[in-house]
CSV table of C-alpha atoms in Angstrom, one decimal:
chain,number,residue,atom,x,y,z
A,24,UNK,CA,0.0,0.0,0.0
A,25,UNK,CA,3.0,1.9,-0.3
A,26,UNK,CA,2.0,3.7,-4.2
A,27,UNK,CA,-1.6,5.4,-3.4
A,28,UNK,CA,-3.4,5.7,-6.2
A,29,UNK,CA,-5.2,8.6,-5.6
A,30,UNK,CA,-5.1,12.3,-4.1
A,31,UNK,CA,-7.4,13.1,-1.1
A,32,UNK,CA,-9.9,15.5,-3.7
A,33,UNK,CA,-9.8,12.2,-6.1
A,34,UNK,CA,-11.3,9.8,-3.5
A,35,UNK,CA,-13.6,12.2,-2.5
A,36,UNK,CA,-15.1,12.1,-6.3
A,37,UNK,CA,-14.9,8.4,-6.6
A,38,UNK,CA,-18.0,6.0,-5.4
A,39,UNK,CA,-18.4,5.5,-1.5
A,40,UNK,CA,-17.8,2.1,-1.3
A,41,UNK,CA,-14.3,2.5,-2.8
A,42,UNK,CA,-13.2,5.5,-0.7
A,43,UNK,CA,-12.1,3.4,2.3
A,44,UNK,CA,-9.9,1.2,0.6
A,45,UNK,CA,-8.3,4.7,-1.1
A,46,UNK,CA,-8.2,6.2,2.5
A,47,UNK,CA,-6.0,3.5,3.6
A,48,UNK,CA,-3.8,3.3,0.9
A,49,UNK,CA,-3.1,7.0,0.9
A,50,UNK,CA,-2.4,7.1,4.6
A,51,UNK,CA,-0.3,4.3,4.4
A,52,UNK,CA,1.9,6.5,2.4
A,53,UNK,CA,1.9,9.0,5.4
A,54,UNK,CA,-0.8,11.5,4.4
A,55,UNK,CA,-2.3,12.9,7.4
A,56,UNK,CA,-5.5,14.0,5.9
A,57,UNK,CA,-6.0,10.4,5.0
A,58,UNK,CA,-4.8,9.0,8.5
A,59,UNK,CA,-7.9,11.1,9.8
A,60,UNK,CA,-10.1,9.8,7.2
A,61,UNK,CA,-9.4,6.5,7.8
A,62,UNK,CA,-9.2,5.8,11.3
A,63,UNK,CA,-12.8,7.5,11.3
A,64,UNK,CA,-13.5,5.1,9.3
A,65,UNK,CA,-12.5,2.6,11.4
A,66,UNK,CA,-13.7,4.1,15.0
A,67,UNK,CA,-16.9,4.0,13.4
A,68,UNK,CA,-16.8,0.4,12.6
A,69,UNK,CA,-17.7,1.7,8.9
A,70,UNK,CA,-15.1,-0.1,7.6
A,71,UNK,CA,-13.9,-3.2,8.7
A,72,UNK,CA,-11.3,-4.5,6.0
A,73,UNK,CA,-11.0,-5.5,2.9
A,74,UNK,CA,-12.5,-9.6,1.8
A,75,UNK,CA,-10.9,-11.7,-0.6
A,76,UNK,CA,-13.1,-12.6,-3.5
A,77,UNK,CA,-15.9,-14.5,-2.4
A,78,UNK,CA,-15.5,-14.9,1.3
A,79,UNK,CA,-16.1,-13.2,4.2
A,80,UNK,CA,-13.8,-10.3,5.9
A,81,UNK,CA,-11.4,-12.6,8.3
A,82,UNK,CA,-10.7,-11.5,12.1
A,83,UNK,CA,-7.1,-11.6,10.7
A,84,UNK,CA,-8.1,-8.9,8.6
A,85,UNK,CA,-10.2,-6.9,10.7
A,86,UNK,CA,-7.6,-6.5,13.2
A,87,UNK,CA,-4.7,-5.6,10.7
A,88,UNK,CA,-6.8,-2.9,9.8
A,89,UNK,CA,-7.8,-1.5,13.5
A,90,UNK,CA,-4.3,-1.6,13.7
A,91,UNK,CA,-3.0,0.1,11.1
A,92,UNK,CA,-5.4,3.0,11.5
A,93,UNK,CA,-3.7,3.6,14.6
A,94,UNK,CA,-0.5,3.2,13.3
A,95,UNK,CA,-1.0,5.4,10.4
A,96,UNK,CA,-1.7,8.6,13.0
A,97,UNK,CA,1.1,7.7,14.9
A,98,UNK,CA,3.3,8.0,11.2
A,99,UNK,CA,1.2,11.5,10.5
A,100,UNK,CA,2.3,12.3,14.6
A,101,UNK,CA,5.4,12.0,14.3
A,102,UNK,CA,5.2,14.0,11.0
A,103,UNK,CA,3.7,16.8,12.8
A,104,UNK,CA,0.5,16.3,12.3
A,105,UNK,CA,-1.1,17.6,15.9
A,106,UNK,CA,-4.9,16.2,14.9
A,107,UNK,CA,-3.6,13.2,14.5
A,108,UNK,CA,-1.8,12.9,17.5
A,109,UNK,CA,-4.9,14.1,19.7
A,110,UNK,CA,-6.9,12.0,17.8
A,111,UNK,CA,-4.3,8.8,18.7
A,112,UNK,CA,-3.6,9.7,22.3
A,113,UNK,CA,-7.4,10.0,22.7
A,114,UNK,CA,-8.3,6.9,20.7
A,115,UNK,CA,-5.3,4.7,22.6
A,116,UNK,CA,-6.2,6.6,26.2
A,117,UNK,CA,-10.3,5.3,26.4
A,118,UNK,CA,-10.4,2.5,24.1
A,119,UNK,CA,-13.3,2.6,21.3
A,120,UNK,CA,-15.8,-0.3,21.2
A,121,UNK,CA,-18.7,-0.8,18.5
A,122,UNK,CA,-22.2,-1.3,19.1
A,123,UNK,CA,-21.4,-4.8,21.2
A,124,UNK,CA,-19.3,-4.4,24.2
A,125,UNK,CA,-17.1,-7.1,22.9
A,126,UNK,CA,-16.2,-5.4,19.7
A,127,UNK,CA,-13.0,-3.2,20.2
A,128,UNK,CA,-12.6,-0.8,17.6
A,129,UNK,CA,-9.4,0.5,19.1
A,130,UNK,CA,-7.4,-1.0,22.0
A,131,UNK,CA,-6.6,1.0,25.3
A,132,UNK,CA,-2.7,1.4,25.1
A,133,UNK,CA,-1.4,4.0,27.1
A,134,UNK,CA,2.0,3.4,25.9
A,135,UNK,CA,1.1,4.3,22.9
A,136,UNK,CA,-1.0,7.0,24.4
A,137,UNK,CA,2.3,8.8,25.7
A,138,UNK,CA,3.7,8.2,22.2
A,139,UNK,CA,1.4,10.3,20.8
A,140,UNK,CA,1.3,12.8,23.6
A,141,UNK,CA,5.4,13.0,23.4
A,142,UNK,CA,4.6,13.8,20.0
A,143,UNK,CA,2.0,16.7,20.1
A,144,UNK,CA,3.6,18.1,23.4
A,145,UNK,CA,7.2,18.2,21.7
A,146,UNK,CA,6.3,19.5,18.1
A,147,UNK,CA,3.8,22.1,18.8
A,148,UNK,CA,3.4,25.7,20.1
A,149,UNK,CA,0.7,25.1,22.6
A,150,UNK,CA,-1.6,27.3,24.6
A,151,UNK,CA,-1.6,26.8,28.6
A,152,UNK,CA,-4.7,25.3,29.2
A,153,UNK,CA,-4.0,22.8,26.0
A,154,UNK,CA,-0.5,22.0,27.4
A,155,UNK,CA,-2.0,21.5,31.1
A,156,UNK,CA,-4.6,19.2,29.9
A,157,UNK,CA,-2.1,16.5,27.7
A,158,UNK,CA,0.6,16.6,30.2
A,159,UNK,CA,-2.0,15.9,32.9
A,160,UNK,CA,-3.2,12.8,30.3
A,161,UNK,CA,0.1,11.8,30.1
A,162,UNK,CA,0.7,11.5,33.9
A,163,UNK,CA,-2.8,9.4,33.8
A,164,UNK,CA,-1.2,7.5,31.0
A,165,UNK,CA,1.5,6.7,33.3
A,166,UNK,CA,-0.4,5.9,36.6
A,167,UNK,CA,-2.8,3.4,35.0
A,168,UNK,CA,0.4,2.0,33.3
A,169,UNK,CA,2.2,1.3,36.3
A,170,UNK,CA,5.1,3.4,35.4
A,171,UNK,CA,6.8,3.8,38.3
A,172,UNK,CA,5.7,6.6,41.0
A,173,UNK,CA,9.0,9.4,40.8
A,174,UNK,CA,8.4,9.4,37.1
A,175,UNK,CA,4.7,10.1,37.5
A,176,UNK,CA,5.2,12.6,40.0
A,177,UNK,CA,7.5,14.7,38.1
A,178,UNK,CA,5.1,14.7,35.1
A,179,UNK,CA,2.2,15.8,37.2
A,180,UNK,CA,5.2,18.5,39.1
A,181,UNK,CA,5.0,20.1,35.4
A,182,UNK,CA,1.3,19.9,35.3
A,183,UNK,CA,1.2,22.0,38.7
A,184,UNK,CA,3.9,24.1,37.8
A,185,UNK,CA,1.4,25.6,35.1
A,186,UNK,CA,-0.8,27.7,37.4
A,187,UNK,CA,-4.2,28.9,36.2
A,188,UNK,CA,-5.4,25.4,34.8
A,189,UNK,CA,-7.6,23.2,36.3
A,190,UNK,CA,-5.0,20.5,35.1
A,191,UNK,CA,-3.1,22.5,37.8
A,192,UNK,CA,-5.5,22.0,40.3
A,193,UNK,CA,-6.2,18.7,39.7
A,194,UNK,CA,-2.0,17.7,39.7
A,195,UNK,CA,-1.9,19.4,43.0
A,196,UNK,CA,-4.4,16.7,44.7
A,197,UNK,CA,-3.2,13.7,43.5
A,198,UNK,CA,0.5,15.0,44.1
A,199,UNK,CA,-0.8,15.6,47.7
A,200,UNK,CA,-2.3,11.8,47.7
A,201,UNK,CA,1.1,10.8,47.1
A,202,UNK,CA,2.6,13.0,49.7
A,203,UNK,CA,-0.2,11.5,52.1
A,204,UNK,CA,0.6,7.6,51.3
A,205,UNK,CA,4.6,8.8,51.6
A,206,UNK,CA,3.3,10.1,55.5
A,207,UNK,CA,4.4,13.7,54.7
A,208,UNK,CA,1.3,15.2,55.9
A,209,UNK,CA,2.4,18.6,56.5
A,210,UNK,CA,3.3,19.1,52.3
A,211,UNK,CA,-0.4,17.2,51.6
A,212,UNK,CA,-2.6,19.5,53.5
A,213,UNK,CA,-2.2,22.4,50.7
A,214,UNK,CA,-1.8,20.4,47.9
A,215,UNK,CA,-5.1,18.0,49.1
A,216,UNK,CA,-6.8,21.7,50.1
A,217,UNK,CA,-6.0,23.5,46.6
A,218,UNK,CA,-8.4,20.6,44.8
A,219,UNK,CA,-11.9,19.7,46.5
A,220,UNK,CA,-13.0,16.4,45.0
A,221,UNK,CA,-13.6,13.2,47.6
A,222,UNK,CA,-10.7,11.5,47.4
A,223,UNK,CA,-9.0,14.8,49.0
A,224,UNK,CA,-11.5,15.6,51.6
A,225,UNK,CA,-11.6,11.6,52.7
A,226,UNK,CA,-7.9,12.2,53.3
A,227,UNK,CA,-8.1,15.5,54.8
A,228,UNK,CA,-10.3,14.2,57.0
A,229,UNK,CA,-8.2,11.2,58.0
A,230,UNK,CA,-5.3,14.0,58.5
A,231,UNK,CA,-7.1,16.2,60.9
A,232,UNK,CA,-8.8,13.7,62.9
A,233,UNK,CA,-5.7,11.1,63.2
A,234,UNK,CA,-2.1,12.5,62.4
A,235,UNK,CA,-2.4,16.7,62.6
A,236,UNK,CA,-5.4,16.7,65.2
A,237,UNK,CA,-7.6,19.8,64.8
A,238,UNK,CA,-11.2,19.5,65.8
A,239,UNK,CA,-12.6,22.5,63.4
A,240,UNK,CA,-10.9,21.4,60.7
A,241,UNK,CA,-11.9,17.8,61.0
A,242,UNK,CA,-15.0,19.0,61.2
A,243,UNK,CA,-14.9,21.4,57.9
A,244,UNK,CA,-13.7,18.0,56.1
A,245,UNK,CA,-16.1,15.4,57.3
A,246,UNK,CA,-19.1,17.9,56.4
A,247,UNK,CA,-17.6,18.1,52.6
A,248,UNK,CA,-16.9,14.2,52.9
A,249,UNK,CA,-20.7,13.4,53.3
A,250,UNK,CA,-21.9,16.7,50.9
A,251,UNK,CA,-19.2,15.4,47.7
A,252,UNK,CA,-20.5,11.6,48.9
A,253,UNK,CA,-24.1,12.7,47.7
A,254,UNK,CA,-22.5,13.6,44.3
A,255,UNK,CA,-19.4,10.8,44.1
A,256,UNK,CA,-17.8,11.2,41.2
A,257,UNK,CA,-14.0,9.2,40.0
A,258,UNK,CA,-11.1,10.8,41.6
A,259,UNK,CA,-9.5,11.7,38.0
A,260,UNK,CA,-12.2,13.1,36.6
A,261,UNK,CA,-13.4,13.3,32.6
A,262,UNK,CA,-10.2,14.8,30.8
């Protein structure tokens, strides 16, 4: 697929069964409008592969081409294509699954999340809030890929370090979980404080009532405990 035999404004005047096929062959060839085309195609289950003359599309098939939509944004990525790479890191971060739970349309990989991430965060001149939000991914990336905790916690150091974001906010929790589980509860009582979710007010809680005892502030803590319980929502959050 390495010759495409079309330009993107040719396949768009050709017939819509063929344009998939064409998508595929042109990103294969590193074209990052067709990388986009195509791995919507994909996502969408609207195309599935390509079957050999009278039989049926194989699994083999189908999963070469799942793949390959994947790795045809990560080629257009490392181009410097930055759709492509949110597309990937967002695609490889969540997973994608067709109508049936069973059917994966793209694979969670968060290594190849932080490939993609490296890739948009490295070659692009990026606004604050927009570099906040992917280096924050990238530290999820990392934490739910058991990468190991110093290397987590200088990624979401760099997330903090960008004040004014809410990515900021939220680094500065979970860095205070870590400073909590570490027993350095003096350093997690501003960074739990600066982000009020459940997770911190639990701990905060715990804090005032067993390690830095203070009766009005245990108090302030358990009341949001039981107020955020009412409203529980994950500790990470929807990116």
């Amino acid at each position: 697929m390495s010759n495409p035999e079309y330009t993107i404004a040719q396949i768009l005047q050709l017939d819509k069964k063929a344009q998939p096929l064409a998508y595929r062959t042109l990103a294969a060839s590193g074209d990052p409008e067709a990388s986009l085309a195509y791995s919507d195609l994909v996502f969408r289950d609207k195309y599935k592969g390509e079957a050999q003359e009278g039989s049926k599309i194989t699994d083999a098939e189908k999963k070469k081409a799942r793949q390959e939509a994947i790795d045809y944004l990560l080629q257009a990525a490392e181009n410097g294509c930055p759709d492509c790479a949110v597309k990937g890191a967002n695609a490889t971060f969540r997973g994608i699954r067709g109508a049936t739970f069973n059917k994966v349309l793209c694979k969670t990989s968060y290594s190849t999340c932080i490939q993609f991430l490296d890739n948009y965060l490295s070659h692009h001149s990026l606004s604050k809030q927009d570099e906040a939000k992917h280096i924050y991914m990238k530290a999820m990336a990392q934490k739910y890929s058991q990468v190991d905790k110093l290397t987590v916690i200088k990624t979401l150091n760099s997330v903090a370090d960008l004040e004014g974001t809410h990515y900021s906010t939220r680094a500065k929790g979970i860095l205070g979980r870590y400073a909590y589980d570490s027993g350095d509860y003096e350093s997690a009582i501003p960074l739990l404080k600066s982000d009020t979710c459940l997770p911190n007010a639990v701990l905060l809680t715990l804090i005032f009532k067993n390690h830095i005892k203070d009766t009005r502030e245990y108090n302030i803590y358990r009341t949001q405990t039981l107020d955020l319980l009412k409203n529980k929502e994950s500790p990470e959050r929807q990116l």
